[in-house]
Structures are given as C-alpha cells and as structure tokens.
Amino acid sequence: MLAVITDPSQDWLLTLLKVVCVFAVLMPMVAYSVVAERRISAWIQDRLGPNRVGIPFTNIKLLGLGQPLADGVKALVKEDFTPAHVRKAFYWMAPAIAMVPSFIVFAVVPFGSRLGEQKMVIADLDVGILFTFGIVSLGVYGIVLAGYASNSKYPFLGGIRSSAQMISYEIAMGLAVVPVFMLVGKLNLGSVIDYQASGAWLVFKQPVAFAIFLIAIFAETNRLPFDLPESETELVAGYNTEYSSMRFALFFMGEYAAMIAGSALMVVLFCGGWTLPFGDFFNTPAQSLGQGLVHIGVFIAKITVFLGLMIWIRWMLPRFRYDQLMNIGWKRFLPLSLANIILTAIVLWMLASSG
C-alpha cells in the first residue's frame, strides 16, 4: 500500500500509515519483551516461567504467549486508586510524560530501506540524532515528576537518583556518538546506515564509542546494574511506589519501549541498521517489495538481539552502589569519550594529510 500511493498531496496519509505500522509492531514488541524477560529469568534461575496462558476457554496453552493479554486486562480492571496525600495533577501527568518520549524516538529511526518509492522512516530529519537526544532527555521529567508528586520519601529519592543518573550518563552517551558523525560527516541517521552499507559497521571502527553507548543505554533505561532509581531492596519500588493499575502499567510500558528505542539506536549507529555485512541483497536499497520487507525483518532481528542482551545482563549482574555509578559516569566514561573524540580527530587529520 505504501508503494501504491505516489501523489505528493497524499504525504500526510503515507506518514499516518507509517505511524500506524510502527505502532502496530512496537506495542507487541513491548508486550512480548516482558514475556521474554520472565522466561529468560526463569531459565537462568531454573524455573518454568509463564507457560500457562493461551487461548481463553480452551486447553491450548501456546507456551504462555497469551500472558501479555492477561497482564493488560489485569492492569485495566484493577482499581484506579489515587492516594490522598499525592499532588494529584502532577501524579496523573507523570506516567504519560515518562512513556511518550520512548515512542516519539521512533519517528526518526530508519527501520528499513524502501518499500516502493517510500523510505522506511517516518521523519527523515537531517538532524535526526539531535532530535533523538532531545526527546530521550524528556523521559526523566516524568520520573522526577512522579517522585515529587507522590509526596513520599521513597519515590522522591528514586526521582532524585534517576535525574542524577540520567544527567551523568547522557553526557557520556552524547559524546560517544560524536566520533560516529565525524566519520560519516552528517547527522542524518539514514546517512549513517548508508555509510556502513558501503564499508565496515561502525562497531568495528569505533568499539570504544559502542561500549560507552551500550552501557549508557543501560543507565538511561534504569536497567540492572543501573536500576538505583527503583532498587526494591532500598526504595520499595522507587518513583513508582505509589502507583497502581494502568498508571503503573504506563511506567512499565515506557521502560520496555525505552529499551527497544535504545536497541534501535545502537543498531542504526553501530550495527549497520537494516544491512548485513555480506551480499548486495542486504546492502542496497530495496528494488522489490520482498527485499524491502527482508530489510525490515533484519532490523527487527538486530533489535531483538540487543533486547536479549539487556534482559540477560539484568539477571546476571548485581546492582552498583550509588558512588560506583557516579564514579563510572564522571571519572571513567566522560574522560574516555573525550579521549576517543580527540583520537578520532587526529586519525582523520592524518588520513586527510596523507591523502
């Protein structure tokens, strides 16, 4: 259908179709990331995990693949309780503010090459990476607002921890991608993929930047070993302690959507996007509908690999102490990312001089 619409006056319809398609893929990925987390953690801990929920009113179990539907219904029908002591307006706003930025990031992420004449990106911005960093940084406001609005000490401590953690690691994460754009010469995410399609993936040219960006994504999404804003053993549940029902589910969805968004950025910036390191079929823009769909499948498969890595690490490593977390962000990653920028600049200057 995207290939059929060619009238420029129908661009709004194309954009709407892309938004609907992305949302239709993203929401099941969020739901089944939760199932994957529960099954992988059960496998690591020698348990079964969710394996009972299947088709209602039948004996078909489907290996527990109906669990997201059961969880969603449970969140919807639970009592929507607002504690009397909270600051109500901010309390209601916080879950949406925490969730929405994770979805907006996908507006500029190229999730494929082409379908017909249409680029597989909702908004092909020349400053795509700046847009993503600007939007991602908004997510902390929802968490801080939840901590403040709950009017309780544990959520407040969780909100303060989250703001300090995100500020600390956003700086290193932003500096980590500077060498990428020094090599590519553009801020457009599609151009980053094109650069990698014609040569080696940037994970091989910039391994230090990749490592810093990957670890910073863990910190930005509050995943272990960086889950200090929630840390159940210290803060009950951190910033979402006072939340229940669908409002808690929005925080939950926002966390997994942020994991998927972070994985998508790592795929685009360092792992070639929809390309593979072999064969023209994967490394040239689609000339047929089938090739375009394969490119989208490759992109989703790469995201799935990073999601599996994030889930596996959560259940394998202990939580950092708060001083260790700050030490890594400010005393390790910040100098290392700056040194990587300087080294990249020197190498590029030497190559330009010799050429």
Short mmCIF file of C-alpha atoms in Angstrom, two decimals, residues 173-312:
data_model
loop_
_atom_site.label_atom_id
_atom_site.label_comp_id
_atom_site.label_asym_id
_atom_site.label_seq_id
_atom_site.Cartn_x
_atom_site.Cartn_y
_atom_site.Cartn_z
CA MET A 173 26.35 8.90 25.62
CA GLY A 174 26.22 12.13 23.61
CA LEU A 175 30.00 12.36 23.41
CA ALA A 176 30.21 8.69 22.38
CA VAL A 177 28.35 9.36 19.12
CA VAL A 178 30.48 12.39 18.15
CA PRO A 179 33.20 10.20 16.51
CA VAL A 180 30.45 8.45 14.54
CA PHE A 181 29.40 11.69 12.90
CA MET A 182 32.98 12.78 12.46
CA LEU A 183 33.39 9.70 10.26
CA VAL A 184 30.02 9.96 8.49
CA GLY A 185 30.01 13.74 8.11
CA LYS A 186 26.24 14.04 8.57
CA LEU A 187 23.71 13.94 11.42
CA ASN A 188 21.08 12.09 9.40
CA LEU A 189 20.51 8.55 10.68
CA GLY A 190 19.84 7.23 7.18
CA SER A 191 23.24 8.56 6.09
CA VAL A 192 24.86 6.66 8.98
CA ILE A 193 23.36 3.41 7.66
CA ASP A 194 24.43 4.23 4.09
CA TYR A 195 27.99 4.82 5.31
CA GLN A 196 28.07 1.40 6.98
CA ALA A 197 26.47 -0.30 3.96
CA SER A 198 29.41 0.80 1.81
CA GLY A 199 32.04 -0.29 4.34
CA ALA A 200 32.51 -1.87 7.75
CA TRP A 201 30.00 -1.45 10.55
CA LEU A 202 30.95 1.31 12.96
CA VAL A 203 31.09 -1.11 15.88
CA PHE A 204 34.39 -2.27 14.36
CA LYS A 205 35.68 1.24 13.63
CA GLN A 206 34.52 2.73 16.94
CA PRO A 207 34.47 -0.09 19.53
CA VAL A 208 35.10 2.30 22.44
CA ALA A 209 32.19 4.53 21.40
CA PHE A 210 29.98 1.45 21.03
CA ALA A 211 30.87 0.16 24.52
CA ILE A 212 30.23 3.54 26.14
CA PHE A 213 26.93 3.99 24.28
CA LEU A 214 25.77 0.47 25.15
CA ILE A 215 26.47 0.85 28.87
CA ALA A 216 24.97 4.36 28.90
CA ILE A 217 21.76 2.93 27.41
CA PHE A 218 21.54 0.58 30.42
CA ALA A 219 21.84 3.59 32.72
CA GLU A 220 19.33 5.66 30.71
CA THR A 221 16.72 2.90 30.86
CA ASN A 222 17.32 2.18 34.58
CA ARG A 223 18.23 -1.42 33.91
CA LEU A 224 20.43 -3.51 36.17
CA PRO A 225 23.15 -2.96 37.16
CA PHE A 226 21.95 0.67 36.97
CA ASP A 227 18.47 0.32 38.50
CA LEU A 228 19.14 2.55 41.51
CA PRO A 229 16.02 4.75 40.88
CA GLU A 230 13.89 1.67 41.62
CA SER A 231 16.14 -0.65 43.69
CA GLU A 232 13.46 -2.65 45.51
CA THR A 233 15.76 -3.60 48.39
CA GLU A 234 16.29 0.07 49.28
CA LEU A 235 13.38 2.16 47.93
CA VAL A 236 10.46 -0.33 47.77
CA ALA A 237 9.89 0.45 44.06
CA GLY A 238 11.37 3.92 43.79
CA TYR A 239 9.50 6.56 41.81
CA ASN A 240 6.52 4.26 41.04
CA THR A 241 5.94 3.07 44.63
CA GLU A 242 2.63 4.95 44.94
CA TYR A 243 1.31 3.90 41.52
CA SER A 244 -1.01 1.03 40.66
CA SER A 245 -3.37 -0.11 37.94
CA MET A 246 -2.92 1.37 34.46
CA ARG A 247 -0.68 4.21 35.64
CA PHE A 248 1.89 1.69 36.85
CA ALA A 249 1.49 -0.16 33.55
CA LEU A 250 2.37 3.05 31.67
CA PHE A 251 5.68 3.27 33.54
CA PHE A 252 6.25 -0.40 32.77
CA MET A 253 5.50 0.08 29.07
CA GLY A 254 7.70 3.16 28.98
CA GLU A 255 10.67 1.23 30.35
CA TYR A 256 10.43 -1.52 27.76
CA ALA A 257 9.73 0.94 24.94
CA ALA A 258 12.88 2.81 26.02
CA MET A 259 14.82 -0.48 25.86
CA ILE A 260 13.59 -1.05 22.31
CA ALA A 261 14.39 2.56 21.34
CA GLY A 262 17.89 2.27 22.79
CA SER A 263 18.42 -1.02 20.96
CA ALA A 264 17.23 0.58 17.71
CA LEU A 265 19.70 3.44 18.11
CA MET A 266 22.57 1.02 18.73
CA VAL A 267 21.58 -0.92 15.61
CA VAL A 268 21.43 2.24 13.48
CA LEU A 269 24.58 3.90 14.82
CA PHE A 270 26.93 0.93 15.17
CA CYS A 271 25.49 -2.23 13.61
CA GLY A 272 24.51 -1.22 10.10
CA GLY A 273 20.76 -0.69 10.56
CA TRP A 274 18.91 -2.90 8.08
CA THR A 275 22.12 -4.05 6.35
CA LEU A 276 24.20 -7.20 6.81
CA PRO A 277 27.98 -7.47 6.24
CA PHE A 278 27.54 -9.69 3.17
CA GLY A 279 25.58 -9.67 -0.08
CA ASP A 280 24.24 -6.81 -2.20
CA PHE A 281 20.71 -8.01 -1.38
CA PHE A 282 21.10 -6.67 2.15
CA ASN A 283 23.33 -3.67 1.49
CA THR A 284 21.49 -1.83 -1.30
CA PRO A 285 18.12 -0.05 -1.03
CA ALA A 286 15.23 -2.33 -1.85
CA GLN A 287 14.35 -2.78 -5.53
CA SER A 288 11.37 -5.01 -4.74
CA LEU A 289 8.70 -5.36 -2.07
CA GLY A 290 10.20 -8.63 -0.82
CA GLN A 291 13.66 -7.14 -0.43
CA GLY A 292 12.21 -4.18 1.49
CA LEU A 293 10.36 -6.49 3.86
CA VAL A 294 13.53 -8.54 4.41
CA HIS A 295 15.39 -5.35 5.36
CA ILE A 296 12.72 -4.54 7.95
CA GLY A 297 13.00 -8.10 9.29
CA VAL A 298 16.79 -7.79 9.58
CA PHE A 299 16.39 -4.54 11.53
CA ILE A 300 13.87 -6.08 13.95
CA ALA A 301 16.08 -9.17 14.40
CA LYS A 302 19.04 -7.00 15.40
CA ILE A 303 16.89 -5.14 17.91
CA THR A 304 15.80 -8.49 19.35
CA VAL A 305 19.44 -9.49 19.89
CA PHE A 306 20.13 -6.34 21.90
CA LEU A 307 16.92 -6.80 23.90
CA GLY A 308 18.03 -10.33 24.78
CA LEU A 309 21.40 -8.98 25.88
CA MET A 310 19.78 -6.35 28.13
CA ILE A 311 17.48 -8.93 29.70
CA TRP A 312 20.29 -11.45 30.22
#
